Short mmCIF file of C-alpha atoms in Angstrom, two decimals:
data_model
loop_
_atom_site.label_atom_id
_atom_site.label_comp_id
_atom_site.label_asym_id
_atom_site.label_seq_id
_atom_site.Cartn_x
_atom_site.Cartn_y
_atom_site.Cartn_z
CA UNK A 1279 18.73 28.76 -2.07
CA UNK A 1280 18.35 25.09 -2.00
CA UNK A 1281 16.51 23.02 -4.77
CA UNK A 1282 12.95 22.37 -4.53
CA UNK A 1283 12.43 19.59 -2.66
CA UNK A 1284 8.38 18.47 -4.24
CA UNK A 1285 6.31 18.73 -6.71
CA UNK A 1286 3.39 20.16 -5.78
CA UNK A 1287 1.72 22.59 -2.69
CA UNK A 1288 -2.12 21.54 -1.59
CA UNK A 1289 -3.45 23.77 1.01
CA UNK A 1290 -6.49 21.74 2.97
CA UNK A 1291 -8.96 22.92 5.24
CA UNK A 1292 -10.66 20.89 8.59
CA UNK A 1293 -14.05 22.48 8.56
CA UNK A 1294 -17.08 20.85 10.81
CA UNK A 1295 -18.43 21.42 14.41
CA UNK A 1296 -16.72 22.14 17.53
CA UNK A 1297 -15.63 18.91 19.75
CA UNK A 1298 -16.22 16.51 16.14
CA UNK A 1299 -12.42 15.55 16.69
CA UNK A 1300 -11.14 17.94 14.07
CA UNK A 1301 -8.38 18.66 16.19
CA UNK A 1302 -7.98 15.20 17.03
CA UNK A 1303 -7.44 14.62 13.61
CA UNK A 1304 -4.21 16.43 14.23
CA UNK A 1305 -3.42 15.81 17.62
CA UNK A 1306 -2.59 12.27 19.33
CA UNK A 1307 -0.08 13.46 22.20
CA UNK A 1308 -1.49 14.08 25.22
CA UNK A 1309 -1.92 15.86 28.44
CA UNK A 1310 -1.92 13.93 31.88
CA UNK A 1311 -3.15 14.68 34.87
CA UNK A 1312 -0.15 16.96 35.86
CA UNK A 1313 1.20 18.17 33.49
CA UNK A 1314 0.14 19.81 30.36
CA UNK A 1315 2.52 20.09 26.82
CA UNK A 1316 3.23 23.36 26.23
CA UNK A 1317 2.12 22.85 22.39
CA UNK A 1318 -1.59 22.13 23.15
CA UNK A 1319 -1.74 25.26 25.65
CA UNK A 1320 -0.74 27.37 22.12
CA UNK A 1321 -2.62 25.33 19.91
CA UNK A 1322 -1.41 24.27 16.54
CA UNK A 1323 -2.40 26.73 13.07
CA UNK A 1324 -1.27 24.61 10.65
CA UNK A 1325 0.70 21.57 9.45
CA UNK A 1326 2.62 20.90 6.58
CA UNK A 1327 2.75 17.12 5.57
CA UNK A 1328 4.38 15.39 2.44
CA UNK A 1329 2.62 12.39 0.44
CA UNK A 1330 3.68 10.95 -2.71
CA UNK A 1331 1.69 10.14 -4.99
CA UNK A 1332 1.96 8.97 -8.67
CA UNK A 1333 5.81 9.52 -8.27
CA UNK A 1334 4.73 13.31 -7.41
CA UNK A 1335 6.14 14.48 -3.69
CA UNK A 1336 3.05 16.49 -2.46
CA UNK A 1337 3.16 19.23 0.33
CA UNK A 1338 -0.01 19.24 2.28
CA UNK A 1339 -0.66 22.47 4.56
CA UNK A 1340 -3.35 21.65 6.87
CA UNK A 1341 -5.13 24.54 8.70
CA UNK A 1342 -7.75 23.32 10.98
CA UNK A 1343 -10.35 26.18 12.42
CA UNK A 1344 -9.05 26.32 15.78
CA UNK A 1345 -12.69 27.45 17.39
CA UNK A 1346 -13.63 29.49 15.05
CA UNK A 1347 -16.56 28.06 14.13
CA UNK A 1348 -18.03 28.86 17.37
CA UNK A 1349 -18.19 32.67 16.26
CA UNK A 1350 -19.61 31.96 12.74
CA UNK A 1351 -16.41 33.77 11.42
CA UNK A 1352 -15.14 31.14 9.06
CA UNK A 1353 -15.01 33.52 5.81
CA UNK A 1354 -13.60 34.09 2.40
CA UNK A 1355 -10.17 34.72 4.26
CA UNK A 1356 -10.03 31.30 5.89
CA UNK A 1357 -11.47 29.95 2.45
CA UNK A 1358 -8.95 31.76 0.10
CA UNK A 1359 -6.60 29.45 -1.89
CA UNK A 1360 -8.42 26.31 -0.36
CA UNK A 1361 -7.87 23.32 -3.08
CA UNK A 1362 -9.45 20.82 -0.35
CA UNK A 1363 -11.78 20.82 2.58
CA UNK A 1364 -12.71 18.09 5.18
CA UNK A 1365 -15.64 18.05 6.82
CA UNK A 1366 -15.88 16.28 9.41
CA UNK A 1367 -19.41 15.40 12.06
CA UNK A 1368 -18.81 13.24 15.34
CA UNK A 1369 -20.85 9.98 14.60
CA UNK A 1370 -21.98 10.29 18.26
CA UNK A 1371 -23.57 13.35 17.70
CA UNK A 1372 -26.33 14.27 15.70
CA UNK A 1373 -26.66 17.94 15.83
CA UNK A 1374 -22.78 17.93 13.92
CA UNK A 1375 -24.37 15.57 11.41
CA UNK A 1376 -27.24 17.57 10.63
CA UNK A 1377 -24.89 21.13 10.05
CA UNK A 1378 -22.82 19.21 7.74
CA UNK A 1379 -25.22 20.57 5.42
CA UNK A 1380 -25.08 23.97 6.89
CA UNK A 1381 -21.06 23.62 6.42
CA UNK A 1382 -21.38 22.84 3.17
CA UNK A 1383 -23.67 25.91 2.12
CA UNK A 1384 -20.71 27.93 3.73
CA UNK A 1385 -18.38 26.09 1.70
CA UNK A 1386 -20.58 27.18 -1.64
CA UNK A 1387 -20.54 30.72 -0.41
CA UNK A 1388 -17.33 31.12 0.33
CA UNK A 1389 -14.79 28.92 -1.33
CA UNK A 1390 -13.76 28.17 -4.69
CA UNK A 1391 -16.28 26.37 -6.81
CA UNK A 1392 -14.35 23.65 -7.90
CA UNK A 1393 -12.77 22.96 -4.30
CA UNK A 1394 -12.74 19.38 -3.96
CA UNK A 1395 -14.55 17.91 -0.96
CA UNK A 1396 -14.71 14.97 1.88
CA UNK A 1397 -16.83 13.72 4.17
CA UNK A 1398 -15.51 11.94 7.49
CA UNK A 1399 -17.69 10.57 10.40
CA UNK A 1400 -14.82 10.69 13.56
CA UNK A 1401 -14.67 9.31 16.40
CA UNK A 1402 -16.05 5.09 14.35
CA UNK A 1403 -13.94 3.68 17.30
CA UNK A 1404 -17.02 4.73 19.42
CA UNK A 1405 -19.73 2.27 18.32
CA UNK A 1406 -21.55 2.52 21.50
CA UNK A 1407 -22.40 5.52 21.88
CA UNK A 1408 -23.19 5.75 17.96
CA UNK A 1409 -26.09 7.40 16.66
CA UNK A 1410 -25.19 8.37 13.12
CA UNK A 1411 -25.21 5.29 10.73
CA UNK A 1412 -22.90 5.10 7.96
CA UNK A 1413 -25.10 4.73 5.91
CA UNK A 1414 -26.74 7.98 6.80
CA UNK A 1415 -23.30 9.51 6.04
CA UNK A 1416 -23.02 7.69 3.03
CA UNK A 1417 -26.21 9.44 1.97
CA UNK A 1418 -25.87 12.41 2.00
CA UNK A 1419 -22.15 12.17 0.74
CA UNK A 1420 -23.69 11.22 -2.98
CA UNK A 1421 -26.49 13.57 -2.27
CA UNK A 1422 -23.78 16.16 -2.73
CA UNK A 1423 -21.34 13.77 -5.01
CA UNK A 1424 -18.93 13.87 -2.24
CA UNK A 1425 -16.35 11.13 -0.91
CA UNK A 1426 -17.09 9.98 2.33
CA UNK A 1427 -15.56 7.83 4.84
CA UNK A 1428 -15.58 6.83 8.62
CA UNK A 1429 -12.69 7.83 10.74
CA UNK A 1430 -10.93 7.84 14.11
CA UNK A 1431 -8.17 10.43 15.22
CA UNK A 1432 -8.03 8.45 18.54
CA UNK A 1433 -7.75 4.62 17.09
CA UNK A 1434 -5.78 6.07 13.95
CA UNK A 1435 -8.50 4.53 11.14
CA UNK A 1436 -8.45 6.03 7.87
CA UNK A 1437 -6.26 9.42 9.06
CA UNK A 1438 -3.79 8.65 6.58
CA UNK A 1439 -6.08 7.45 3.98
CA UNK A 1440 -7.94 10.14 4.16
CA UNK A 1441 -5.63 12.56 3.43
CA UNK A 1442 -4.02 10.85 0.85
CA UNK A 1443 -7.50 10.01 -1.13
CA UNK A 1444 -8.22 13.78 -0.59
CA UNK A 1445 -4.93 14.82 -2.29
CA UNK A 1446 -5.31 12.64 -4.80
CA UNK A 1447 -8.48 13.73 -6.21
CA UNK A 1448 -6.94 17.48 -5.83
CA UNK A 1449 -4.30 15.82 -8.36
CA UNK A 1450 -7.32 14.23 -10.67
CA UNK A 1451 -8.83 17.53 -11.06
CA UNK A 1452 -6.05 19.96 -11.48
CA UNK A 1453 -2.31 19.73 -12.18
CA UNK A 1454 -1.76 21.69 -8.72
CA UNK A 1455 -0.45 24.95 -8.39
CA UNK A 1456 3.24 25.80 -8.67
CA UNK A 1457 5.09 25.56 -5.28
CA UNK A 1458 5.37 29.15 -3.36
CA UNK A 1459 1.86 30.37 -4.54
CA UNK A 1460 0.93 30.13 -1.23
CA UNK A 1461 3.74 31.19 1.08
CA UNK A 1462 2.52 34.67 1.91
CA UNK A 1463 -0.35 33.14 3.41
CA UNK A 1464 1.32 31.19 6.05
CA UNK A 1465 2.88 34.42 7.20
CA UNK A 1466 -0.15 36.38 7.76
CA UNK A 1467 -0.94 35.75 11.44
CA UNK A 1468 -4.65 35.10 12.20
CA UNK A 1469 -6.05 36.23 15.65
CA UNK A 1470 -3.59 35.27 18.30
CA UNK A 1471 -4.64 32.76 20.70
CA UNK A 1472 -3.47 31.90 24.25
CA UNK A 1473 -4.54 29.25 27.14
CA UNK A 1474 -7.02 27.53 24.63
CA UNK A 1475 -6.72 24.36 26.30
CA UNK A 1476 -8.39 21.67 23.98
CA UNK A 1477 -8.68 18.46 24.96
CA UNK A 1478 -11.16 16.95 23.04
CA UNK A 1479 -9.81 13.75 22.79
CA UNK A 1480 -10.78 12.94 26.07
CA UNK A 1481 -14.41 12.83 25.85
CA UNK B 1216 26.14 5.97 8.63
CA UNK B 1217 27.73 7.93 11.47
CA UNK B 1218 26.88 6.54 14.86
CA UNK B 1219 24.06 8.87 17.05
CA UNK B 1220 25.91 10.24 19.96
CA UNK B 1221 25.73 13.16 22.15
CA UNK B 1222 28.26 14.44 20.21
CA UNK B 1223 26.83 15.72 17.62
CA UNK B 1224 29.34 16.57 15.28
CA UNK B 1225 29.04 12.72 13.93
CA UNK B 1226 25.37 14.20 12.53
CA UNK B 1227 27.05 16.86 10.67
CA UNK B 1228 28.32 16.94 7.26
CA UNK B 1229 29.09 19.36 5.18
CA UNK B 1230 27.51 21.60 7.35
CA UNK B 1231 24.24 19.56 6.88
CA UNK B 1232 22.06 17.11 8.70
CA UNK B 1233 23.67 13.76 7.31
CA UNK B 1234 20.67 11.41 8.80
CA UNK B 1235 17.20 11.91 8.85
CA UNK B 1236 15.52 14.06 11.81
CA UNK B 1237 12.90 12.46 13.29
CA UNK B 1238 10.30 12.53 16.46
CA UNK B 1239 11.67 11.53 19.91
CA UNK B 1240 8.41 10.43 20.51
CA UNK B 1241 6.63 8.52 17.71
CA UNK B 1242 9.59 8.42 15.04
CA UNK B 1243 7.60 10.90 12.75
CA UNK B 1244 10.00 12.09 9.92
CA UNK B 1245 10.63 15.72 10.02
CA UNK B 1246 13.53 16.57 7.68
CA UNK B 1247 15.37 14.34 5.16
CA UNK B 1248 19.09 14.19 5.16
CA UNK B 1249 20.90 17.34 3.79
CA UNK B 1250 18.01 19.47 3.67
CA UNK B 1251 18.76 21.41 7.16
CA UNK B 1252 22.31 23.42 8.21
CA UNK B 1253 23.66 23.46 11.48
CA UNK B 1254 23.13 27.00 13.60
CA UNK B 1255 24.68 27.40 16.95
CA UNK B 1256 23.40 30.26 19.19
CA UNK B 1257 21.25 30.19 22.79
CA UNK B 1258 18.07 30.23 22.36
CA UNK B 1259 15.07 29.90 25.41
CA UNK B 1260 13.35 26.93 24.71
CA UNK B 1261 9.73 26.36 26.84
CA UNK B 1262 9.79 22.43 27.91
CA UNK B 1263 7.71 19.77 26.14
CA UNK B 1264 5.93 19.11 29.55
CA UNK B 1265 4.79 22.22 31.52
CA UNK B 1266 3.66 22.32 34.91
CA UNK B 1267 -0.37 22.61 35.16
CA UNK B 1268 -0.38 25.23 37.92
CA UNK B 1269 1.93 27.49 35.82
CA UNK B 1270 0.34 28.05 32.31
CA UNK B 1271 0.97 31.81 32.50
CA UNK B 1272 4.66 31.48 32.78
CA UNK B 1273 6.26 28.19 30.74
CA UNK B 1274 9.56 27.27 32.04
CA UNK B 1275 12.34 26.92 29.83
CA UNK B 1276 15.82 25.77 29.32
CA UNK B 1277 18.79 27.06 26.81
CA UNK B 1278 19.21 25.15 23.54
CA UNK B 1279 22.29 25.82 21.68
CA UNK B 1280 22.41 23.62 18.53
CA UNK B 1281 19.76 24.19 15.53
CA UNK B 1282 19.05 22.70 12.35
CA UNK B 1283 18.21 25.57 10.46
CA UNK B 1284 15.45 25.26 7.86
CA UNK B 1285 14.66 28.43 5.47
CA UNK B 1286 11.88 27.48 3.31
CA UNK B 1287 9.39 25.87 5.69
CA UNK B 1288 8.08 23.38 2.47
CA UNK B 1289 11.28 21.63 3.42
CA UNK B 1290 9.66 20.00 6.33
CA UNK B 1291 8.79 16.65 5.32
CA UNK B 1292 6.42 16.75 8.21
CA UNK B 1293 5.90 19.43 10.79
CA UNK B 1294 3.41 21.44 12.83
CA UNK B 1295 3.45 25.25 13.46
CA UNK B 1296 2.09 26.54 16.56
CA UNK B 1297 0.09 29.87 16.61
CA UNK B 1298 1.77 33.09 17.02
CA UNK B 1299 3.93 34.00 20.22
CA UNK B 1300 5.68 36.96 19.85
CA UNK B 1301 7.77 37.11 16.92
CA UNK B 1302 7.48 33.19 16.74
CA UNK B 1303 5.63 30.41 15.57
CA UNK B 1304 6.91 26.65 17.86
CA UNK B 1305 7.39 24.00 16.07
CA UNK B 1306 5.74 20.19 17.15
CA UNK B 1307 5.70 16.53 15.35
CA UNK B 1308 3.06 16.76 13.03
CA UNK B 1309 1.60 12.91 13.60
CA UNK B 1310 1.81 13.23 18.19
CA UNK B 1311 2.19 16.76 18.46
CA UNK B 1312 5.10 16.53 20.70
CA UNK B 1313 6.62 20.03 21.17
CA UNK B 1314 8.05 22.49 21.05
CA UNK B 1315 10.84 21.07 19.03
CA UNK B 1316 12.15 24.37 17.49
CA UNK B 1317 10.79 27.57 16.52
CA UNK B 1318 9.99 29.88 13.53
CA UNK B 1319 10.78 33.45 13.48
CA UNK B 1320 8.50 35.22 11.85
CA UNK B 1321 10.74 38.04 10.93
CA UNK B 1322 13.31 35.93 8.83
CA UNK B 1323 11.18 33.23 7.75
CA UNK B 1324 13.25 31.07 9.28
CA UNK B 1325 12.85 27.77 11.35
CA UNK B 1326 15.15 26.13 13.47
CA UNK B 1327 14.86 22.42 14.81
CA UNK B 1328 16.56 21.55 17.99
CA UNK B 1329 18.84 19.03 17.98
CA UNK B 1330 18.33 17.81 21.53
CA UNK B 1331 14.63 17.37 20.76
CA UNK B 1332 14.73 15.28 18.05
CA UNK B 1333 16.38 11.56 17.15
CA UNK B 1334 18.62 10.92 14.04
CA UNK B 1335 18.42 7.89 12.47
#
């Protein structure tokens, strides 16, 4: 077996609305008019990224809901082993704004207590058709003593920072958890999904 | 550093990947050096780009060279399709190009195609 090659293993979660961008988020290649990649047809259940940090190599596995949320069925499973969560509302529309608080009573139900948590308003490249301020997001962010910031999957503002300011609060708050805690859950296959199309970058 | 050719025994050393593997598309760093071995065997490979009116059945071609990766944590960056089958595809994790590879569930194993990625 080869030598470990980092530090330490964060498992994140991309929790908020359908069509906020979430996938976006993780998704910049796209479909044209005739063709389609085969990857977005399948639909992507997780990513594994590596930061450093403080001299630390990181491992980030990213699981975003994949439609889910449209059933209500994001649970304890989902949840379980979570050391981060994004949330994330479409700054163009209001109704994903206002269940960020609904998301995060889910996230006190169901996830770890000390999970550490971020806000992100998507989609800031789409002033015009704004109708969430940020300073409405800012708001309720220390409402809930949460980080907050404005994003956009499509222009590629704050991805990266994100993610790294996310991982590095995990770090603040906990030494991390010993690489390979987690690999059993990668292998435990959620629902299987076919011809879920998503193209919400497009909108 | 070995020149990138077609010929892809200047990539291999030791058995090993002796550049990094990156995305075709967007340059997106998905294995260090020396952290993948070389696997040859023909494997069906669906294309990147799939014809619209034929979702149902995704053509594919035969890939024969692999980088073969055992612990996926060695990805430095990666993406991992939902289940097909016995197999999870594997994409760029920043554009989402794909499939670049596959994992097979029943060995835990991943293997990156060689013709679907740049060294450099």
């Amino acid at each position: 077996m080869a030598k470990k090659t980092y530090d330490l293993l964060f498992k994140l979660l991309l929790i908020g609305d359908s069509g906020v961008g979430k996938t976006c988020i993780l998704f910049r290649f796209s479909d044209d008019a005739f063709t389609t990649t085969f990857i977005s047809t399948i639909g992507i259940d997780f990513k594994i990224k590596t930061v450093e940090l403080r001299g630390k190599k990181i491992k980030l596995q990213i699981w975003d809901t994949a439609g889910q949320e449209r059933f209500h069925t994001i649970t304890t499973s989902y949840y379980r082993g979570a050391m981060g969560i994004m949330l994330v509302y479409d700054i163009t529309n209001e109704k994903s704004f206002e269940n960020i608080v609904k998301w995060l009573r889910n996230i006190d139900e169901h996830a770890n207590e000390d999970v550490e948590k971020m806000i992100l308003g998507n989609k800031c490249d789409m002033s015009d058709k704004r109708t969430v301020s940020k300073e409405r997001g800012e708001t309720i962010a220390r409402e809930h003593g949460i980080r907050f910031m404005e994003t956009s999957a499509k222009a590629n503002i704050n991805i990266d920072k994100a993610f790294n300011d996310l991982a590095e609060a995990i770090l603040d708050k906990t030494a991390g958890r010993e690489p390979g805690d987690h690999v059993d859950r990668v292998l435990v296959d959620r629902k299987q999904q076919s011809n879920t199309s998503r193209s919400c970058c497009n909108n | 550093m070995p020149v990138c050719s077609e010929n892809y025994e200047s990539e291999i050393a030791e058995g090993r990947n002796c550049r990094s593997v990156k995305c075709k598309f967007c340059g997106s760093v998905i294995l260090s050096p020396s952290t993948a071995t070389f696997a040859s065997f023909e494997f069906q490979l669906p294309l990147i780009r799939q014809n619209k009116s034929n979702e149902t059945e995704p053509e594919t071609e035969t890939v024969s060279f692999f980088w073969s990766v055992s612990d996926m944590y060695t990805f430095q960056n990666v993406g991992f399709s939902h289940t097909v089958g016995n197999n999870k595809y594997l994409a760029c994790a920043d554009c989402e190009a794909g499939p670049i590879g596959y994992h097979d569930l029943t060995n835990k194993t991943s293997f990156v195609a060689l013709s679907r990625v740049q060294h450099s």
